[in-house]
Amino acid sequence: MFKSDFVDMKDRLLGKTLTARERDIPRFCDVLIIGGGVMGSAIAYWLKWRTLDGLKVVVIEKDSTVIEKNPNSFKVRSYRDSSTTLSVGGLRQQFSLKENIELSLYTADFFRNIKEHLSVKGGDPPDVQFNPSGYLFLSAEDTAHTLVENARLQRSLGAKVELLSLEKLKEKFPWLNTEGLFLGCHGLENEGWFDPWSLLFAFKRKAMSLGAEYVEGEVTGFNFKQGSEYINQDISSEDVKHLEGAQVKLKDGQTINLNCGLMVLAAGPQSGEIGRLMGLGAQNSIYTAPIPVEPRKRYVYSVHCPDGPGFSSPILIDPSGTYFRREGLGGNYLCGRSPTDEEEPPTDNLEVDYDFFESKVWPILAHRVPAFEKCKVKSAWAGYYDFNYFDENAVIGHHPGFCNLYMATGFSGHGIQQAPGVGRAVMEMLIDGEFKTIDLSRLSFERYIEKIPLWESNIV
Amino acid sequence: MYGLLSALYSKKNQVLDLHHYNPIRISGFLLNSWKTKTIKDAELLDQAYIPERHQILGNDLASAHFIVYRGGRVKFIGDNFWISKDNKAKTCDKLPNNYVKDYYLEAIDASGLRLRYEGLANLTNLSQLTELRLRGCPCVDDWFVDRISGEFCSTLEHLDLSDCHQVTENALSCIYRITNLKTLVLENIVKSRSFEYACLLLEDALPQLNIIGVKYMDVTKLSD
Ligand SMILES: Cc1cc2nc3c(=O)[nH]c(=O)nc-3n(C[C@H](O)[C@H](O)[C@H](O)COP(=O)(O)OP(=O)(O)OC[C@H]3O[C@@H](n4cnc5c(N)ncnc54)[C@H](O)[C@@H]3O)c2cc1C
């Protein structure tokens, strides 16, 4: 320990720049989290909350800060293509799976008390800017029974929703065109939208203040250990491997090995890709089963519509999956729609397809809310859904390929609102060996291996 | 030994988080957050929902008891007086101690009380409540307003949130739920321009609503 200090001092005296801040970068840790988005940060926070100095937690994030310097200004940008910072930040309890409903109820509770959870010494208290506008799910006659069943489940778990008949819909939302509709489900509390950036940074700041270390670098490969001591008689040591650590390419181009005890994969849309780096992907064996997550590009359009429903509207979800919500006070709305499988755009860049708005989003929007006939697109962005192509739900738990690999990924467009609960669940899984707060065992990887999908009907 | 240690961990989670009390970690910040948490826990206990109270008294009377015995006032339909408890008195004679049929709450005045979000569990199923005054309640925040807007969405006509300094413009997003709301009083809390502007937009969106206590900015000032 002291020797390195002297080396450091000598280097400094001789004017050598420290190669990649060598001294600051950890070379081993107890838990290595890949991905410092909202999920990775939430997991790091809960692990440190529980164990404080007892566990060394390192988060690897490839894109945490980019400082753009111009002669007269400089801008800090980061997380350029993480789903977290490009998401719409909706929180709702209107799901069809018990786990999803419980997770978002937990999140509402967490947000309400966020100052107790995520305040740090000497910093402003966190504020996620929650707008409690509620959600309104609309359905046509053929799917109305699902809406009724879901509402029953949601109520039984403690969510407050009301079912609205056509007359009620007309009465409550006079700006709505109810043609083709049959029933609506309206959330009465704990639903709305919040600011994803604030949440991400609150988690990150708190995790760091509790001692989690963030390393800026990209995971480019892995080191394996075979024949680990975890093997029992039933499994031959060829099948089960142990991850010794990750190869991390730092910002200055240097690659280091970072060894760890346990590894948690929370790399959002890139999780499937990182699985391939580990050699996962062959279908023939459960030990090499791929992580069924891939990026899917989704557009969000910001439109200007001064005559829109404004403050009298919840976040509205049309039967087609088209959604809109108010954004700010200037008569702007965010809207979008998930493309069908045939329309799925390429995912090599984040360019926005404005024709998609003209041909697929706008007609539906203007039909549902006639005020939108006269709207103008002001701006737009695209982001990657961390899409689970197996059943569009989170995968949380152990991967059979490696004794020490855990995953929390595949949230398919409803991940950011699950971060507090999932982070806690992963912590419980690693420390207690079982789920204590919310039982997420149905979301484990086993369902992929057994090929029994767990569908969520309310995917937007 | 057992008794002393048991004070250090919360029984709810069954997690022995002794290391959180490591002397090295103790700081003003930690002590402060511990203190606020202790105060909060005591308040939550005081405002806990007691099912027996509601079973014996019925929803309206139980809510009235809850409010009156914590220093607030209530008014029943048909009465033209407010019921409150004398500071020195132990009990409030005007409030029946048994279930009374067709006795409905019309108005609740919880001004100045440290009414908490969790305490709202005591104010449910009030089928005729039209007025709620929460003037200067320090614990009322956006989440509190969110819950009110859902709970009383079909009956409430007057809501007073003056001096509730934790309420922000974000809370206005849920006011549309209270379909019959006629007056919303927001004295002393609308301090930013965007909050003022949001009030204007809300009034635009809900024609029956009148917002009181907002001094709208000078239109001439807008231009600069
Ligand atoms: C347009 C859009 C709208 C959405 N709307 C909502 C919504 O309304 N409500 C909701 O709940 N959710 C929504 N989501 C989904 C939500 O954003 C995601 O589910 C959630 O952010 C996932 O968080 P994450 O931390 O797992 O992923 P990410 O935020 O993507 O984080 C993963 C991180 O891993 C890093 N990483 C990747 N590969 C590597 C590597 N090799 N080495 C090091 N680091 C790496 C990335 O830089 C990234 O920062 C939306 C998503 C999109 C795209």
XYZ file of C-alpha atoms and ligand atoms in Angstrom:
737
model
C 0.000 0.000 0.000
C 2.735 2.425 0.949
C 4.928 1.343 -1.867
C 2.355 2.365 -4.406
C 2.098 5.728 -2.712
C 5.815 6.226 -3.165
C 5.685 5.131 -6.763
C 2.880 7.546 -7.287
C 4.852 10.343 -5.668
C 7.931 9.555 -7.700
C 5.925 9.567 -10.914
C 4.455 12.880 -10.027
C 7.828 14.388 -9.199
C 9.270 13.150 -12.439
C 6.333 14.677 -14.261
C 5.016 11.370 -15.493
C 1.300 11.383 -15.984
C -0.199 8.536 -14.106
C -1.263 5.969 -16.642
C -5.009 5.861 -16.481
C -5.121 7.033 -12.919
C -3.758 3.637 -12.225
C -3.865 3.955 -8.512
C -7.558 4.868 -8.399
C -8.869 2.020 -10.430
C -9.761 -1.033 -8.431
C -8.434 -4.358 -9.645
C -10.736 -6.598 -7.679
C -14.030 -6.334 -5.894
C -16.707 -8.426 -4.270
C -19.536 -7.444 -6.593
C -18.989 -6.142 -10.102
C -21.966 -4.478 -11.710
C -21.859 -4.040 -15.471
C -23.872 -0.997 -16.502
C -24.298 2.160 -14.465
C -27.790 3.033 -15.667
C -30.647 3.262 -13.253
C -30.652 -0.470 -12.634
C -26.947 -0.817 -11.966
C -26.994 2.232 -9.731
C -30.034 1.034 -7.793
C -28.386 -2.334 -7.206
C -25.186 -0.640 -6.085
C -27.140 1.609 -3.744
C -29.013 -1.233 -2.067
C -25.922 -3.402 -1.740
C -24.002 -0.603 -0.076
C -26.989 0.394 2.029
C -27.111 -3.092 3.395
C -23.447 -3.827 3.856
C -21.650 -0.475 3.976
C -17.935 -1.280 4.179
C -18.576 -4.997 4.265
C -18.665 -5.349 0.513
C -16.623 -3.759 -2.208
C -18.957 -2.842 -5.032
C -17.711 -1.584 -8.388
C -19.932 -0.354 -11.210
C -18.553 -0.238 -14.743
C -20.194 2.314 -16.978
C -18.898 2.986 -20.437
C -20.391 6.397 -20.854
C -20.681 8.286 -17.633
C -19.418 11.721 -18.596
C -18.540 13.409 -21.794
C -17.413 16.965 -21.519
C -17.830 18.964 -24.675
C -15.597 21.986 -24.633
C -16.192 24.866 -26.963
C -14.264 28.120 -26.825
C -17.021 29.891 -24.951
C -18.998 27.167 -23.292
C -18.752 23.672 -22.144
C -21.436 21.126 -21.786
C -21.448 17.944 -19.797
C -23.280 15.137 -21.481
C -23.351 11.548 -20.574
C -25.301 8.328 -20.830
C -25.887 9.166 -24.453
C -27.519 5.925 -25.417
C -28.560 4.442 -22.101
C -32.254 3.719 -22.008
C -32.538 5.388 -18.658
C -31.841 8.897 -19.832
C -33.883 8.542 -23.013
C -36.991 7.167 -21.373
C -40.305 8.877 -20.854
C -40.265 8.200 -17.127
C -43.775 6.881 -16.624
C -44.857 5.221 -13.390
C -48.014 3.132 -13.374
C -49.627 0.236 -11.581
C -51.712 -0.781 -14.550
C -49.999 -4.048 -15.375
C -51.283 -7.569 -15.677
C -48.555 -9.347 -13.723
C -48.517 -9.366 -9.956
C -44.769 -8.753 -9.861
C -44.939 -5.686 -12.093
C -47.761 -4.177 -10.053
C -45.991 -4.813 -6.762
C -42.748 -3.379 -8.071
C -44.335 -0.144 -9.144
C -46.310 0.180 -5.920
C -43.008 -0.204 -4.142
C -41.523 2.498 -6.354
C -44.334 4.903 -5.523
C -43.635 4.353 -1.865
C -39.904 4.751 -2.418
C -40.360 8.004 -4.338
C -42.641 9.393 -1.677
C -39.917 8.861 0.890
C -37.025 9.482 -1.464
C -35.527 12.149 0.763
C -35.071 9.604 3.516
C -33.590 7.048 1.164
C -31.317 9.026 -1.105
C -30.274 12.235 0.654
C -26.565 12.692 1.009
C -24.638 14.783 3.437
C -24.115 18.276 2.123
C -26.164 17.796 -1.048
C -29.588 19.032 -2.067
C -32.299 16.539 -1.205
C -33.267 14.447 -4.214
C -36.409 15.339 -6.111
C -37.657 13.268 -9.015
C -40.303 15.821 -10.065
C -43.188 13.400 -9.895
C -46.289 14.593 -11.748
C -49.205 12.555 -10.391
C -51.358 12.719 -13.499
C -52.511 9.100 -13.564
C -52.825 6.804 -16.563
C -55.857 6.122 -18.684
C -55.821 2.806 -20.534
C -58.457 2.548 -23.230
C -59.707 -0.653 -24.725
C -61.979 -1.802 -27.512
C -64.669 -4.371 -26.951
C -62.584 -7.431 -27.790
C -59.954 -6.758 -25.136
C -62.178 -5.222 -22.480
C -62.244 -8.414 -20.422
C -58.455 -8.217 -19.962
C -58.839 -4.696 -18.685
C -61.437 -5.837 -16.162
C -59.325 -8.754 -14.988
C -56.255 -6.578 -14.683
C -58.159 -3.983 -12.705
C -59.325 -6.671 -10.302
C -55.762 -7.873 -9.759
C -54.430 -4.335 -9.382
C -57.037 -3.509 -6.759
C -56.374 -6.679 -4.837
C -52.724 -5.683 -4.567
C -53.555 -2.217 -3.303
C -53.536 -0.090 -6.438
C -56.363 2.362 -6.877
C -57.957 2.223 -10.306
C -61.452 2.833 -11.596
C -63.146 1.320 -14.633
C -64.943 3.843 -16.792
C -67.779 3.084 -19.148
C -68.211 5.038 -22.367
C -70.612 7.518 -20.757
C -68.217 8.103 -17.884
C -65.324 8.533 -20.275
C -67.258 11.150 -22.212
C -68.270 12.928 -19.062
C -64.807 13.002 -17.498
C -62.802 13.627 -20.638
C -64.930 15.731 -22.977
C -62.022 16.171 -25.405
C -61.841 12.430 -26.038
C -63.312 10.755 -29.105
C -64.766 7.487 -27.807
C -65.402 5.935 -31.201
C -64.341 2.306 -31.244
C -63.840 2.225 -27.511
C -65.632 0.131 -24.974
C -64.015 0.633 -21.589
C -61.334 2.666 -19.882
C -59.246 2.078 -16.805
C -58.119 5.166 -14.926
C -55.472 5.231 -12.213
C -56.462 7.257 -9.172
C -53.158 7.556 -7.381
C -49.435 6.821 -7.559
C -49.326 7.073 -11.310
C -47.740 9.699 -13.472
C -44.341 10.643 -14.755
C -41.040 11.684 -13.244
C -37.627 12.829 -14.342
C -35.384 9.864 -15.195
C -32.181 11.900 -14.936
C -32.917 12.998 -11.410
C -33.617 9.443 -10.370
C -30.462 8.097 -11.982
C -28.289 10.720 -10.377
C -29.921 10.422 -6.990
C -29.179 6.698 -6.973
C -25.692 7.176 -8.291
C -24.825 9.945 -5.867
C -26.098 8.000 -2.896
C -24.392 4.787 -3.978
C -21.103 6.658 -4.330
C -21.503 8.378 -1.001
C -21.972 4.961 0.589
C -18.751 3.805 -1.025
C -19.659 2.222 -4.347
C -16.975 2.867 -6.949
C -17.788 3.823 -10.514
C -15.233 2.969 -13.152
C -15.537 4.565 -16.528
C -14.772 1.967 -19.137
C -16.250 -0.567 -21.469
C -16.403 -4.251 -20.766
C -14.811 -5.919 -23.772
C -14.240 -9.444 -22.599
C -14.207 -11.818 -19.694
C -11.802 -14.085 -17.915
C -13.024 -17.489 -16.926
C -12.046 -20.025 -14.384
C -12.950 -23.594 -15.009
C -13.500 -26.422 -12.611
C -14.443 -24.152 -9.806
C -15.046 -25.429 -6.340
C -18.782 -24.847 -6.695
C -19.233 -27.928 -8.859
C -21.052 -30.852 -7.352
C -21.012 -34.447 -8.528
C -23.968 -34.147 -10.866
C -22.435 -31.565 -13.116
C -19.197 -32.075 -14.946
C -16.728 -29.286 -14.637
C -16.724 -28.715 -18.391
C -20.234 -27.391 -18.275
C -20.119 -24.955 -15.436
C -17.727 -22.109 -15.482
C -16.898 -19.377 -13.108
C -16.341 -15.797 -14.129
C -13.063 -14.628 -12.753
C -13.484 -11.068 -13.858
C -14.017 -8.665 -16.697
C -11.644 -7.059 -19.157
C -12.344 -3.381 -19.063
C -11.200 -0.960 -21.716
C -10.609 2.336 -19.993
C -11.090 5.680 -21.602
C -7.445 6.125 -22.444
C -7.453 2.895 -24.410
C -5.770 0.754 -21.835
C -7.373 -2.574 -20.961
C -7.301 -3.855 -17.437
C -8.546 -6.984 -15.741
C -11.023 -6.432 -12.967
C -11.591 -9.527 -10.879
C -14.672 -10.070 -8.851
C -16.510 -12.445 -6.623
C -19.977 -11.968 -8.043
C -21.003 -10.301 -11.256
C -24.326 -8.577 -11.922
C -25.245 -7.820 -15.499
C -27.385 -4.688 -15.758
C -26.324 -3.349 -19.118
C -29.812 -2.550 -20.382
C -30.268 -3.060 -24.121
C -26.681 -4.281 -24.539
C -27.100 -7.170 -22.108
C -27.610 -9.768 -24.834
C -24.501 -8.539 -26.600
C -22.459 -8.769 -23.418
C -23.835 -12.279 -22.948
C -22.314 -13.145 -26.310
C -18.970 -11.850 -25.076
C -19.256 -14.410 -22.306
C -19.874 -17.079 -24.887
C -23.591 -17.341 -24.235
C -25.758 -17.816 -27.294
C -25.950 -21.436 -28.300
C -29.387 -22.888 -27.930
C -28.387 -26.504 -27.423
C -27.340 -26.352 -23.812
C -28.797 -24.572 -20.828
C -25.282 -23.577 -19.821
C -24.852 -21.444 -22.899
C -28.432 -20.204 -23.257
C -28.437 -16.663 -24.635
C -29.635 -13.718 -22.620
C -32.786 -12.904 -24.598
C -32.333 -9.134 -24.622
C -31.720 -6.911 -27.602
C -32.028 -3.201 -28.334
C -35.214 -2.059 -30.054
C -35.438 1.496 -31.260
C -38.399 3.554 -30.061
C -39.195 7.115 -31.086
C -40.569 9.798 -28.830
C -42.007 12.894 -30.485
C -42.551 16.208 -28.811
C -45.477 17.967 -30.456
C -46.861 21.424 -29.951
C -50.630 21.696 -29.665
C -51.915 24.822 -27.929
C -55.522 23.548 -27.906
C -54.677 20.157 -26.465
C -56.286 18.773 -23.318
C -53.507 20.171 -21.129
C -54.059 19.856 -17.420
C -57.271 17.899 -17.811
C -55.563 14.830 -19.162
C -53.885 11.796 -17.672
C -51.259 9.877 -19.640
C -53.406 8.287 -22.268
C -52.850 4.865 -23.831
C -54.942 4.131 -26.898
C -55.901 0.502 -27.678
C -53.284 0.637 -30.450
C -50.537 1.374 -27.918
C -50.208 4.984 -29.008
C -49.625 7.206 -25.993
C -49.321 10.876 -25.169
C -48.705 13.015 -22.151
C -48.307 16.667 -21.375
C -44.746 17.964 -21.278
C -44.083 21.171 -19.424
C -46.317 24.217 -19.572
C -45.803 25.410 -23.121
C -48.555 23.401 -24.783
C -46.195 20.555 -25.647
C -46.935 16.845 -25.516
C -44.765 13.758 -25.738
C -46.162 10.950 -27.805
C -45.148 7.761 -29.508
C -46.019 4.223 -30.324
C -44.200 0.913 -30.464
C -43.797 -0.302 -34.042
C -45.082 -3.715 -35.078
C -42.605 -6.500 -35.753
C -42.580 -5.709 -39.480
C -42.005 -2.015 -38.864
C -39.133 -2.574 -36.414
C -36.409 -0.064 -37.391
C -32.695 -0.926 -37.558
C -30.840 -0.373 -34.297
C -27.427 0.735 -35.467
C -28.065 4.400 -34.759
C -30.457 6.634 -32.882
C -31.783 8.647 -35.813
C -35.456 9.570 -35.755
C -37.853 8.547 -38.476
C -40.290 11.459 -38.814
C -42.399 9.596 -41.371
C -43.276 7.129 -38.662
C -45.012 9.951 -36.832
C -46.870 11.131 -39.917
C -48.072 7.714 -40.977
C -48.408 5.708 -37.776
C -48.734 7.937 -34.741
C -50.431 11.120 -35.785
C -53.510 9.589 -37.495
C -54.369 7.625 -34.363
C -53.666 10.519 -32.054
C -55.776 12.927 -34.080
C -58.584 10.420 -34.262
C -58.594 9.822 -30.505
C -58.181 13.461 -29.535
C -59.380 15.697 -32.369
C -57.439 18.664 -30.946
C -54.275 16.963 -32.138
C -55.289 17.404 -35.749
C -53.531 20.737 -35.613
C -50.301 19.723 -33.934
C -46.733 20.293 -35.033
C -43.704 18.189 -34.248
C -41.231 20.344 -32.352
C -38.519 17.824 -31.690
C -38.010 14.120 -31.290
C -35.567 11.570 -29.994
C -35.017 7.859 -30.166
C -33.954 5.463 -27.459
C -33.367 1.760 -27.114
C -35.818 -0.412 -25.246
C -34.037 -3.145 -23.329
C -36.285 -5.575 -25.145
C -36.714 -9.144 -23.964
C -37.679 -10.883 -27.206
C -38.763 -13.983 -25.349
C -41.662 -12.538 -23.361
C -41.182 -8.770 -22.919
C -40.535 -8.951 -19.202
C -37.626 -8.516 -16.875
C -35.118 -11.301 -16.337
C -33.893 -11.202 -12.781
C -31.718 -13.877 -11.319
C -28.990 -16.351 -11.830
C -27.692 -17.619 -15.167
C -26.896 -21.324 -15.125
C -23.821 -20.873 -17.318
C -21.705 -19.341 -14.600
C -21.754 -19.940 -10.877
C -21.413 -16.283 -10.100
C -23.403 -14.467 -12.761
C -26.634 -12.661 -11.973
C -28.814 -10.614 -14.313
C -31.251 -7.752 -13.962
C -32.209 -6.803 -17.453
C -34.779 -7.102 -20.234
C -37.270 -4.635 -18.793
C -38.780 -3.930 -22.211
C -39.865 -0.380 -21.717
C -41.064 -0.472 -18.144
C -37.757 -0.701 -16.345
C -37.094 2.661 -14.900
C -40.154 2.526 -12.703
C -39.034 -0.822 -11.330
C -35.506 0.173 -10.434
C -35.957 0.733 -6.669
C -37.683 -2.607 -6.126
C -35.467 -4.574 -8.472
C -32.310 -3.118 -6.944
C -33.535 -4.195 -3.563
C -34.518 -7.639 -4.826
C -31.075 -8.216 -6.343
C -29.510 -7.168 -3.070
C -31.671 -9.655 -1.191
C -30.845 -12.359 -3.694
C -27.118 -11.812 -3.261
C -27.082 -11.312 0.495
C -29.983 -13.305 1.859
C -30.173 -15.858 -0.900
C -33.901 -15.299 -1.303
C -36.383 -12.533 -2.102
C -37.690 -10.905 1.046
C -39.586 -7.763 0.092
C -41.172 -8.703 -3.235
C -41.078 -12.236 -4.532
C -39.666 -12.040 -8.053
C -38.895 -15.707 -8.507
C -41.274 -15.947 -11.463
C -39.067 -13.447 -13.297
C -36.040 -15.708 -13.068
C -34.160 -17.089 -16.044
C -35.688 -20.539 -15.536
C -38.714 -19.570 -17.539
C -36.526 -19.034 -20.582
C -34.866 -22.391 -20.164
C -38.182 -24.137 -19.707
C -39.624 -22.077 -22.552
C -42.628 -20.994 -20.503
C -43.127 -17.298 -21.238
C -44.614 -14.962 -18.667
C -46.549 -12.428 -20.683
C -47.474 -8.950 -19.596
C -50.514 -7.652 -21.429
C -49.938 -3.957 -20.743
C -46.773 -3.340 -22.729
C -46.612 0.114 -24.214
C -28.000 -7.359 26.505
C -30.932 -8.378 24.374
C -32.910 -5.315 25.290
C -30.112 -2.952 24.508
C -29.282 -4.472 21.170
C -32.865 -4.759 20.094
C -33.106 -0.999 20.152
C -30.603 -0.860 17.347
C -32.387 -2.783 14.647
C -35.805 -2.482 13.222
C -37.851 -5.563 13.867
C -39.725 -5.137 10.657
C -36.887 -6.143 8.381
C -35.244 -8.543 10.792
C -31.929 -7.242 9.566
C -29.315 -6.593 12.186
C -27.902 -3.413 10.803
C -25.547 -2.807 13.696
C -22.821 -1.643 11.368
C -24.969 1.375 10.587
C -24.269 2.472 14.135
C -20.533 2.058 13.950
C -19.143 4.965 15.989
C -16.856 5.923 13.111
C -19.860 6.671 10.963
C -21.800 8.753 13.420
C -22.108 12.289 12.173
C -24.433 15.212 12.502
C -26.127 14.186 9.288
C -26.749 10.669 10.522
C -28.016 11.802 13.915
C -30.292 14.274 12.252
C -31.809 11.771 9.901
C -32.188 9.369 12.801
C -33.986 12.037 14.801
C -36.385 12.939 11.993
C -37.090 9.282 11.471
C -37.902 8.748 15.143
C -40.273 11.704 15.168
C -41.895 10.459 12.001
C -42.342 6.959 13.362
C -44.059 8.343 16.458
C -46.390 10.409 14.294
C -47.184 7.446 12.112
C -48.056 5.425 15.164
C -50.319 8.190 16.392
C -52.072 8.372 13.040
C -52.308 4.662 12.400
C -55.485 3.277 10.934
C -57.408 1.371 13.595
C -60.021 -0.862 11.981
C -62.052 -1.135 15.200
C -62.623 2.591 15.236
C -64.230 2.413 11.836
C -66.201 -0.728 12.652
C -67.696 0.794 15.771
C -68.300 4.339 14.607
C -68.791 4.034 10.896
C -66.545 5.809 8.391
C -67.766 9.355 8.876
C -67.804 9.422 12.630
C -64.503 7.558 12.863
C -62.862 10.139 10.613
C -64.415 12.897 12.708
C -62.992 11.379 15.887
C -59.602 11.019 14.248
C -59.503 14.670 13.242
C -61.119 16.230 16.311
C -58.931 14.375 18.813
C -55.845 15.581 16.999
C -56.874 19.197 17.169
C -58.874 19.714 13.983
C -62.499 20.612 13.328
C -65.294 18.884 11.472
C -68.768 19.777 10.293
C -71.610 17.372 9.656
C -74.331 17.734 7.082
C -77.334 19.461 8.612
C -75.300 21.073 11.381
C -74.363 24.680 10.990
C -71.538 24.606 13.506
C -68.041 23.201 13.575
C -67.180 20.570 16.145
C -63.827 20.806 17.830
C -62.289 19.771 21.098
C -61.515 22.207 23.850
C -57.784 22.300 24.483
C -58.126 21.463 28.152
C -60.969 19.006 27.894
C -60.218 15.320 27.668
C -63.182 14.438 25.522
C -65.411 16.171 23.092
C -69.054 15.989 24.136
C -70.492 17.100 20.852
C -69.147 14.062 19.091
C -71.259 10.900 19.499
C -69.424 7.825 20.727
C -71.656 5.365 18.931
C -72.592 4.816 15.355
C -75.284 7.250 14.219
C -77.252 6.487 11.113
C -77.287 9.062 8.307
C -74.730 11.273 9.935
C -72.361 12.385 7.205
C -69.296 14.576 7.227
C -69.570 17.675 5.120
C -66.317 19.445 5.908
C -63.000 18.724 7.539
C -60.633 21.399 8.755
C -57.250 19.914 9.553
C -55.393 23.215 9.297
C -52.065 23.259 11.035
C -52.121 19.586 11.947
C -49.150 17.377 11.266
C -51.421 15.120 9.267
C -49.344 12.561 7.385
C -49.916 10.731 4.151
C -50.325 7.481 6.041
C -52.881 9.147 8.292
C -55.115 9.633 5.287
C -55.997 5.961 5.623
C -58.414 7.196 8.304
C -60.247 9.460 5.889
C -61.805 7.018 3.473
C -65.254 6.419 2.055
C -66.583 9.784 3.117
C -69.434 9.842 0.684
C -70.565 13.437 1.186
C -67.398 15.335 2.002
C -67.342 18.557 0.039
C -64.788 20.662 1.835
C -61.263 19.965 2.984
C -59.070 22.601 4.593
C -55.413 21.777 5.008
C -54.058 25.261 5.585
C -50.496 25.214 6.864
C -50.139 21.474 7.216
C -46.383 20.911 7.111
C -46.555 17.325 5.873
C -48.847 17.913 2.932
C -46.922 17.386 -0.290
C -47.636 16.391 -3.874
C -48.176 12.753 -2.937
C -50.693 13.816 -0.310
C -52.609 15.855 -2.873
C -52.434 12.926 -5.277
C -54.089 10.674 -2.731
C -56.789 13.240 -1.902
C -57.548 13.715 -5.572
C -58.207 10.005 -5.966
C -59.998 9.444 -2.684
C -62.446 12.330 -2.944
C -62.595 12.555 -6.723
C -66.363 12.630 -6.979
C -67.435 14.725 -3.983
C -64.934 17.419 -3.110
C -65.832 20.995 -4.026
C -63.475 23.129 -1.939
C -59.858 22.389 -1.230
C -57.565 24.678 0.725
C -53.832 24.043 0.429
C -52.611 27.465 1.534
C -49.277 27.557 3.336
C -48.551 23.933 2.544
C -45.023 24.704 1.519
C -44.155 21.276 0.249
C -46.802 21.428 -2.461
C -45.349 22.203 -5.878
C -46.790 22.890 -9.283
C -46.469 19.165 -10.063
C -49.426 18.545 -7.777
C -51.653 20.443 -10.186
C -51.404 17.506 -12.610
C -53.862 15.518 -10.532
C -56.457 18.188 -9.737
C -58.485 17.316 -12.857
C -59.547 14.096 -11.104
C -61.701 15.999 -8.638
C -64.454 16.502 -11.141
C -66.619 18.843 -9.063
C -63.894 21.005 -7.582
C -65.066 24.605 -7.535
C -62.478 26.398 -5.447
C -58.837 25.652 -4.873
C -57.104 27.966 -2.409
C -53.349 28.255 -2.871
C -52.385 31.242 -0.751
C -48.701 31.776 -0.039
C -47.387 28.816 -1.892
C -47.361 29.998 -5.476
C -44.046 31.714 -5.578
C -42.554 30.925 -8.938
C -43.683 32.090 -12.331
C -44.054 28.618 -13.675
C -46.322 27.733 -10.757
C -48.456 30.794 -11.521
C -48.578 29.895 -15.150
C -49.525 26.313 -14.325
C -52.430 27.666 -12.252
C -53.607 29.656 -15.221
C -53.452 26.628 -17.469
C -55.306 24.544 -14.912
C -58.106 27.082 -14.737
C -58.245 27.039 -18.519
C -58.523 23.290 -18.632
C -61.197 23.008 -15.932
C -63.911 25.587 -16.601
C -65.755 25.090 -13.294
C -62.620 25.686 -11.210
C -61.691 28.917 -9.510
C -58.207 29.212 -8.045
C -57.913 31.644 -5.156
C -54.848 33.226 -3.662
C -52.647 33.422 -6.712
C -51.538 36.879 -7.620
C -51.005 36.542 -11.316
C -48.034 38.329 -12.666
C -48.279 41.482 -14.601
C -48.814 40.716 -18.229
C -46.596 43.627 -19.114
C -43.761 42.019 -17.178
C -44.026 38.926 -19.322
C -42.412 40.622 -22.230
C -39.101 41.134 -20.502
C -38.184 5.813 -25.444
C -38.236 5.050 -24.167
C -39.281 5.286 -23.267
C -39.342 4.604 -22.067
N -40.361 4.885 -21.216
C -40.398 4.289 -20.021
C -41.415 4.614 -19.101
O -42.275 5.448 -19.384
N -41.446 3.974 -17.915
C -40.511 3.037 -17.584
O -40.575 2.502 -16.485
N -39.520 2.721 -18.434
C -39.448 3.318 -19.644
N -38.440 2.980 -20.525
C -37.562 1.865 -20.196
C -36.456 2.214 -19.260
O -35.792 3.352 -19.695
C -35.465 1.073 -19.148
O -36.128 -0.122 -18.895
C -34.482 1.312 -18.023
O -33.913 2.565 -18.125
C -33.402 0.269 -18.034
O -32.365 0.662 -17.194
P -30.979 -0.055 -17.236
O -30.162 0.557 -16.195
O -31.207 -1.524 -17.165
O -30.447 0.241 -18.706
P -29.582 1.483 -19.257
O -30.110 2.745 -18.755
O -29.466 1.330 -20.725
O -28.207 1.277 -18.580
C -27.264 0.341 -19.040
C -25.915 0.974 -19.004
O -24.937 0.020 -19.331
C -23.923 0.659 -20.039
N -23.219 -0.356 -20.824
C -23.692 -1.044 -21.870
N -22.763 -1.859 -22.338
C -21.655 -1.697 -21.582
C -20.364 -2.255 -21.587
N -19.978 -3.166 -22.478
N -19.488 -1.837 -20.657
C -19.839 -0.916 -19.745
N -21.041 -0.364 -19.691
C -21.943 -0.740 -20.604
C -24.617 1.670 -20.883
O -23.798 2.769 -21.197
C -25.777 2.090 -20.004
O -25.528 3.282 -19.318
C -38.349 3.649 -21.735
C -37.293 3.418 -22.620
C -37.222 4.107 -23.811
C -36.075 3.845 -24.742
